[in-house]
CSV table of C-alpha atoms in Angstrom, one decimal:
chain,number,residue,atom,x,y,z
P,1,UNK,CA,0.0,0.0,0.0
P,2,UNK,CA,1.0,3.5,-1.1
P,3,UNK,CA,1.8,6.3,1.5
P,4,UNK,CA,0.1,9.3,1.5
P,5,UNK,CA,1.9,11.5,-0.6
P,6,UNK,CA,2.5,15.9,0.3
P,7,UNK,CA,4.0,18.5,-1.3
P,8,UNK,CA,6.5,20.6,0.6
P,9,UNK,CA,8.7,23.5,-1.4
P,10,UNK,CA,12.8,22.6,-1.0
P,11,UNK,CA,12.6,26.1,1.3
P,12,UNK,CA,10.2,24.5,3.7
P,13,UNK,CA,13.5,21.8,5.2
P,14,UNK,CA,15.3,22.5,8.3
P,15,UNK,CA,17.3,20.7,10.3
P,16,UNK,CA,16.1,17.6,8.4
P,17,UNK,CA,12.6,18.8,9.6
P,18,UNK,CA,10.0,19.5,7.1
P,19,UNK,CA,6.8,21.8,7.5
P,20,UNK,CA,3.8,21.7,5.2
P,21,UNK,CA,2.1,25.0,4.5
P,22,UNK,CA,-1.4,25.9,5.6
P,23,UNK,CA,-3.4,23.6,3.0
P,24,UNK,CA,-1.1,20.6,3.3
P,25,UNK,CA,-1.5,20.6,7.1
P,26,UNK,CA,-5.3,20.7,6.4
P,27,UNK,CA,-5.3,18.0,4.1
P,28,UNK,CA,-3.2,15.4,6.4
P,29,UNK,CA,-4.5,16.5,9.5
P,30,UNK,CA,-8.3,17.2,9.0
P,31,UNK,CA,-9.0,15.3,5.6
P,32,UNK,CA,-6.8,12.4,5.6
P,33,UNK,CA,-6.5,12.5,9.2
P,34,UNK,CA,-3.0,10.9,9.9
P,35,UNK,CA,-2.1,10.7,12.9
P,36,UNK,CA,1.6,12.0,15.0
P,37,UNK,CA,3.9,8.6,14.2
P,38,UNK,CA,2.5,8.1,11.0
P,39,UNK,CA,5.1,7.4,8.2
P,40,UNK,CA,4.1,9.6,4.6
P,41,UNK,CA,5.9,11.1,1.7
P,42,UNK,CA,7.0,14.3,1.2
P,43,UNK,CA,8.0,15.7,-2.7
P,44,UNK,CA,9.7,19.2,-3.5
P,45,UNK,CA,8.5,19.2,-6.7
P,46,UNK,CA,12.7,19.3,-7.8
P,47,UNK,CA,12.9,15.9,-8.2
P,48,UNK,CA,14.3,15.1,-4.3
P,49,UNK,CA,10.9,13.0,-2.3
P,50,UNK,CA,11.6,11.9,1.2
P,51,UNK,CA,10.1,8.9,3.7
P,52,UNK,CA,9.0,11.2,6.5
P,53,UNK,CA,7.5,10.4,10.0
P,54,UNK,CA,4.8,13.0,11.5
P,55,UNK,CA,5.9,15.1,14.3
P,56,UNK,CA,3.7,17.2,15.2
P,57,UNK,CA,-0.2,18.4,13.9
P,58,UNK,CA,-0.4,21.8,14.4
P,59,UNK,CA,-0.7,24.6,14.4
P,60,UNK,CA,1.2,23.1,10.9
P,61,UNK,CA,2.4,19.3,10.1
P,62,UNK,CA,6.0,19.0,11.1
P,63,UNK,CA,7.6,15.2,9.5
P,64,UNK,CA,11.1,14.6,10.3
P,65,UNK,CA,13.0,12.5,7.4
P,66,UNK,CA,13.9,9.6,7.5
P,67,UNK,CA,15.4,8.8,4.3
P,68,UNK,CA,15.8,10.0,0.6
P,69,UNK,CA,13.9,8.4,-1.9
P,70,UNK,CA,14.4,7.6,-5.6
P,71,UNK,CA,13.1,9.8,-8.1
P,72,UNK,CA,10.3,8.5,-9.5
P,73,UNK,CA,7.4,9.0,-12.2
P,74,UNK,CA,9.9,10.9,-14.8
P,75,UNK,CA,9.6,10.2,-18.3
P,76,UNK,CA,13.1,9.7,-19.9
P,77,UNK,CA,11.8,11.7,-22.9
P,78,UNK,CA,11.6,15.9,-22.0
P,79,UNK,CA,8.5,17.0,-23.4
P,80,UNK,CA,7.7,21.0,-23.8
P,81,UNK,CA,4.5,21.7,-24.5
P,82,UNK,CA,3.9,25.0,-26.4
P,83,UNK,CA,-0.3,25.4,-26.3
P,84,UNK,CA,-2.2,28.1,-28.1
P,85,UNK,CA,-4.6,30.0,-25.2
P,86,UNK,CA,-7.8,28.5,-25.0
P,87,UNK,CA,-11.3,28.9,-23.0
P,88,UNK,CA,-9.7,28.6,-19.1
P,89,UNK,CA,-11.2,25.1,-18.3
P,90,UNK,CA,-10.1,23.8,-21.5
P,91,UNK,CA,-6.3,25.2,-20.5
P,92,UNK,CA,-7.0,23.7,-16.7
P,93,UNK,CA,-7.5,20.3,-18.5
P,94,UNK,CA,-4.9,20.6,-20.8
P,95,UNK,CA,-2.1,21.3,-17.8
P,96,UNK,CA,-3.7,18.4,-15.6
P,97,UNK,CA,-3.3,16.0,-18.5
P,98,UNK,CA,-0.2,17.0,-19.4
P,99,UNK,CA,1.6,16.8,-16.4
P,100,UNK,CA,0.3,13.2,-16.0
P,101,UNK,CA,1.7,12.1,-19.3
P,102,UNK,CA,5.2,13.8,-18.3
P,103,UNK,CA,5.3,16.9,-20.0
P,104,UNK,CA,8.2,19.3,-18.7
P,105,UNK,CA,7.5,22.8,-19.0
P,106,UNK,CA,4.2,24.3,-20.8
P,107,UNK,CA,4.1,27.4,-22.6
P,108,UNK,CA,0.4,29.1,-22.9
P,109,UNK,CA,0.8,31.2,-26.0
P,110,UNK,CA,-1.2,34.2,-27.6
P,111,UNK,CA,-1.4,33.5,-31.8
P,112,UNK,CA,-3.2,35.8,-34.2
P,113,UNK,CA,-6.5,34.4,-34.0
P,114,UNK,CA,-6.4,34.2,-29.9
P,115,UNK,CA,-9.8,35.1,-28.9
P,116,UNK,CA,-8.9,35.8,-25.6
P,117,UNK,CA,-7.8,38.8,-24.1
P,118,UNK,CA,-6.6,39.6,-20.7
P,119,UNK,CA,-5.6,42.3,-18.5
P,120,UNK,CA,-2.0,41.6,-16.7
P,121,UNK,CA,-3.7,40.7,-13.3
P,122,UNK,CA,-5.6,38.7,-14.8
P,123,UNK,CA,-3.3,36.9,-17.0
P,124,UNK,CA,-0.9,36.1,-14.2
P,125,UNK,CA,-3.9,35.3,-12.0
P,126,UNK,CA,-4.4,32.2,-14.3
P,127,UNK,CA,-0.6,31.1,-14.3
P,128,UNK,CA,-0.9,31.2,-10.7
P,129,UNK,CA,-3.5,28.5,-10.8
P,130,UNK,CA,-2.5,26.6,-13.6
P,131,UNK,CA,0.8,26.5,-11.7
P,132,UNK,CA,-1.2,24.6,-8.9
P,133,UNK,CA,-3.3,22.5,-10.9
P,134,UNK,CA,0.4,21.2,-12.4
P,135,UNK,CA,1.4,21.0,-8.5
P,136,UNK,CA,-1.8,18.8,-7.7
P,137,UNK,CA,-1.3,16.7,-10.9
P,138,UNK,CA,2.2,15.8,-10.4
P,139,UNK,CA,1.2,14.7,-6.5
P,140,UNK,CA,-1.1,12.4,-7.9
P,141,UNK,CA,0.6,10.7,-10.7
P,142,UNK,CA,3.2,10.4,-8.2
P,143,UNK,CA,5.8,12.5,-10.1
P,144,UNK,CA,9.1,13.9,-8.5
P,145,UNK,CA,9.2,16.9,-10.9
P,146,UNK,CA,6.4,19.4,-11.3
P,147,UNK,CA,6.5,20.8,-14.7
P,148,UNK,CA,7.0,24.8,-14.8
P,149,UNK,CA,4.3,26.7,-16.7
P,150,UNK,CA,5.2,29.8,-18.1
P,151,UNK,CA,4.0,33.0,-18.3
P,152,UNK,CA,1.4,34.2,-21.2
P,153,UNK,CA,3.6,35.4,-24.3
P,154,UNK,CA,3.1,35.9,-27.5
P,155,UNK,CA,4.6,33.3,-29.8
P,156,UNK,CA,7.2,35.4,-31.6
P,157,UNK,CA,8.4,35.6,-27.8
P,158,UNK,CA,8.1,32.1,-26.8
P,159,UNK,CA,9.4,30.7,-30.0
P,160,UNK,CA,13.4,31.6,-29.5
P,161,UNK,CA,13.1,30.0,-25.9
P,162,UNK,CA,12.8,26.9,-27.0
P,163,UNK,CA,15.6,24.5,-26.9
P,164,UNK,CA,17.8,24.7,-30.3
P,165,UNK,CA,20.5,22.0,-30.5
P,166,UNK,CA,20.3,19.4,-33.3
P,167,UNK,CA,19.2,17.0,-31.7
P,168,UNK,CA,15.6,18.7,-31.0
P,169,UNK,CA,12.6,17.6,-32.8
P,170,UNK,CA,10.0,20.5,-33.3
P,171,UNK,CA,6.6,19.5,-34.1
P,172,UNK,CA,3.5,21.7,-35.1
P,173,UNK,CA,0.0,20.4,-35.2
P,174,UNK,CA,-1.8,21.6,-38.1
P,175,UNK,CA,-5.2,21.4,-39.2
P,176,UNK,CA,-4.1,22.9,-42.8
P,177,UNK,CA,-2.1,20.4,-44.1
P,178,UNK,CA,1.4,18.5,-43.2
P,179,UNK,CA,2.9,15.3,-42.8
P,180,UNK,CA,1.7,12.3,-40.7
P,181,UNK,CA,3.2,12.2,-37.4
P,182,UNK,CA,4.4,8.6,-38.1
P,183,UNK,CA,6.7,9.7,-40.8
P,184,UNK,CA,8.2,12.5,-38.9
P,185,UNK,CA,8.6,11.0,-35.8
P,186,UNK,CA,12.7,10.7,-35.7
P,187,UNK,CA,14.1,6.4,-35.5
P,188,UNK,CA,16.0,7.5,-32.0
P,189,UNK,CA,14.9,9.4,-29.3
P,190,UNK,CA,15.5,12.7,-29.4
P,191,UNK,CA,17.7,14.7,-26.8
P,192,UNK,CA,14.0,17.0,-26.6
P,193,UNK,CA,10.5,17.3,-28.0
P,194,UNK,CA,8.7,20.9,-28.5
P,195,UNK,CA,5.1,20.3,-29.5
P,196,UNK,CA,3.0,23.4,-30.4
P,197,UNK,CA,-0.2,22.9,-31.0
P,198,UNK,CA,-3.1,25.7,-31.9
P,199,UNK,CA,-5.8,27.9,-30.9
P,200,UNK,CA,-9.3,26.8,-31.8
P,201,UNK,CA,-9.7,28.9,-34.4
P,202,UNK,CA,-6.4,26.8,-36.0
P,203,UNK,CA,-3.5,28.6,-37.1
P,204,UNK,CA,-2.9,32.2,-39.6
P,205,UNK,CA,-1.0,32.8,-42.5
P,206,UNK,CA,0.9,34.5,-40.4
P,207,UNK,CA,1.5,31.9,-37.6
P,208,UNK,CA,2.7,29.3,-40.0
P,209,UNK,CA,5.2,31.2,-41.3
P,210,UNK,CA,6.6,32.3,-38.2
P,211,UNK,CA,6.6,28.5,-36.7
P,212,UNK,CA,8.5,26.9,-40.2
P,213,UNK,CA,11.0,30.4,-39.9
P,214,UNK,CA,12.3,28.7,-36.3
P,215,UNK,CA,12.3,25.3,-37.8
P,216,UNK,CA,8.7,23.7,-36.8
P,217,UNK,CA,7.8,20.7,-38.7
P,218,UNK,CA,4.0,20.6,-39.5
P,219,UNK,CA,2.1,17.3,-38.9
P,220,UNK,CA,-1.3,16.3,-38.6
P,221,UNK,CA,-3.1,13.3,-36.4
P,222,UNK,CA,-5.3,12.1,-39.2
P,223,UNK,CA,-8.3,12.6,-41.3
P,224,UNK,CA,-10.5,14.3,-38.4
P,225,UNK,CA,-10.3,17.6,-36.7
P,226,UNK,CA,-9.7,17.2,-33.2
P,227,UNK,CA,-10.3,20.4,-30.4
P,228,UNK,CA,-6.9,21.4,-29.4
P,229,UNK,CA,-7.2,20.1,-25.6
P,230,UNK,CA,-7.9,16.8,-27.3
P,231,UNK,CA,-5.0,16.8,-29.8
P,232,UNK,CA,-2.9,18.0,-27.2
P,233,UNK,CA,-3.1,15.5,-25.3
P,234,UNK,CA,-3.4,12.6,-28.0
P,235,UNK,CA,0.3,13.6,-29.4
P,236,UNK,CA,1.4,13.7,-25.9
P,237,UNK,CA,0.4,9.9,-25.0
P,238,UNK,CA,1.9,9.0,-28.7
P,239,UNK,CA,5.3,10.9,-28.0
P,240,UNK,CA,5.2,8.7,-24.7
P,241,UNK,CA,4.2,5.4,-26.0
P,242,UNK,CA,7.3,5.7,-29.1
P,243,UNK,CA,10.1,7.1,-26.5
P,244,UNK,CA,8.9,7.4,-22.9
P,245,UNK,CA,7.4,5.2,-20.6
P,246,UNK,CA,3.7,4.6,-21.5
P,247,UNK,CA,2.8,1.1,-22.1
């Protein structure tokens, strides 16, 4: 049987003492309701996870550690996942998904036919909570690493961040036309994988242009037109059954 599994940032270790915040302590002590002496596992969503006993309940959790752990639940493919800006629950699904098929970073990107428009506040409002709905997802897939999503950007910003070296394969979904993925998918596995995929209204003129100007491949999923959380995600679980560790 399982432990229970918590999230603690790497600041929240002393002394080989670790403290859960506020909703952590909730969660173990009121929800859960584990009990001082019981033995659970503690993440720092780095890649370091810990075998900790319980301490103390309140007025936080307090679980001294009693030994590292192996990192765990890491795809040996890295995965970044550029997506297009979409309705927010669509987006919500799309970084919950993604971080249980093993995606490293994500990218929310505005293209030329984003219908969405958002103050600053706003914008970074929704980072903020798609930043804890990767935290949440990575706890439960039992993940050591909890994937980084960006800030909103446009994509003529977002594009020269991505990883460059030869060994990159750079992959753009298209609804207007391109290869299969079968025959662009490279023999070897590749050092990394971008994967762009785009808004609902599908790609410009404009955006096309710009993706094949920094080297994006175009591909397509098949005959039928698939909403972008769905072919999101569908690319994501191929990428991970041909190099990762699905299956």
């Amino acid at each position: 049987m399982h432990c229970r599994r918590f999230y603690a940032p790497p600041d929240a270790v002393h002394d080989g003492v670790i403290t859960l915040n506020d909703e952590e302590s909730h969660h173990l002590a009121r929800v859960v309701r584990l009990k001082v002496g019981q033995v659970v596992e503690v993440f720092d969503g780095t890649g370091f996870e810990f075998l900790c006993r319980v301490e103390s309940l309140m007025p936080q959790v307090r679980a001294r550690i009693l030994e590292p752990l192996p990192r765990r639940g890491e795809s040996p493919i890295r995965t970044f996942l550029v997506q297009a800006l979409t309705k927010s629950d669509k987006f919500d699904l799309i970084v919950q998904k993604g971080t249980e098929l093993g995606v490293c970073e994500i990218w929310p990107t505005l293209s030329e036919r984003a219908e969405i428009h958002l103050t600053d506040a706003k914008a970074a409002a929704r980072v903020a909570r798609w930043q804890k709905i990767a935290g949440e997802a990575a706890k439960q897939s039992r993940r050591s690493i909890i994937p980084a999503v960006h800030p909103i950007m446009p994509m003529e910003r977002v594009l020269p961040m991505m990883p460059a070296d030869p060994h990159v394969s750079k992959l753009c979904l298209s609804e207007r036309g391109g290869q299969p993925l079968k025959q662009l998918l490279p023999p070897a596995l590749p050092s990394k994988i971008v994967v762009i995929v785009g808004p609902e209204g599908g790609w410009s003129d404009q955006d096309l242009t710009i993706l094949t100007g920094h080297g994006f491949n175009l591909v397509t999923l098949g005959p039928r037109i698939l909403r972008t959380e769905t072919a999101a995600l569908v690319i994501l679980s191929i990428l991970q059954y041909q190099f990762g560790d699905l299956g």
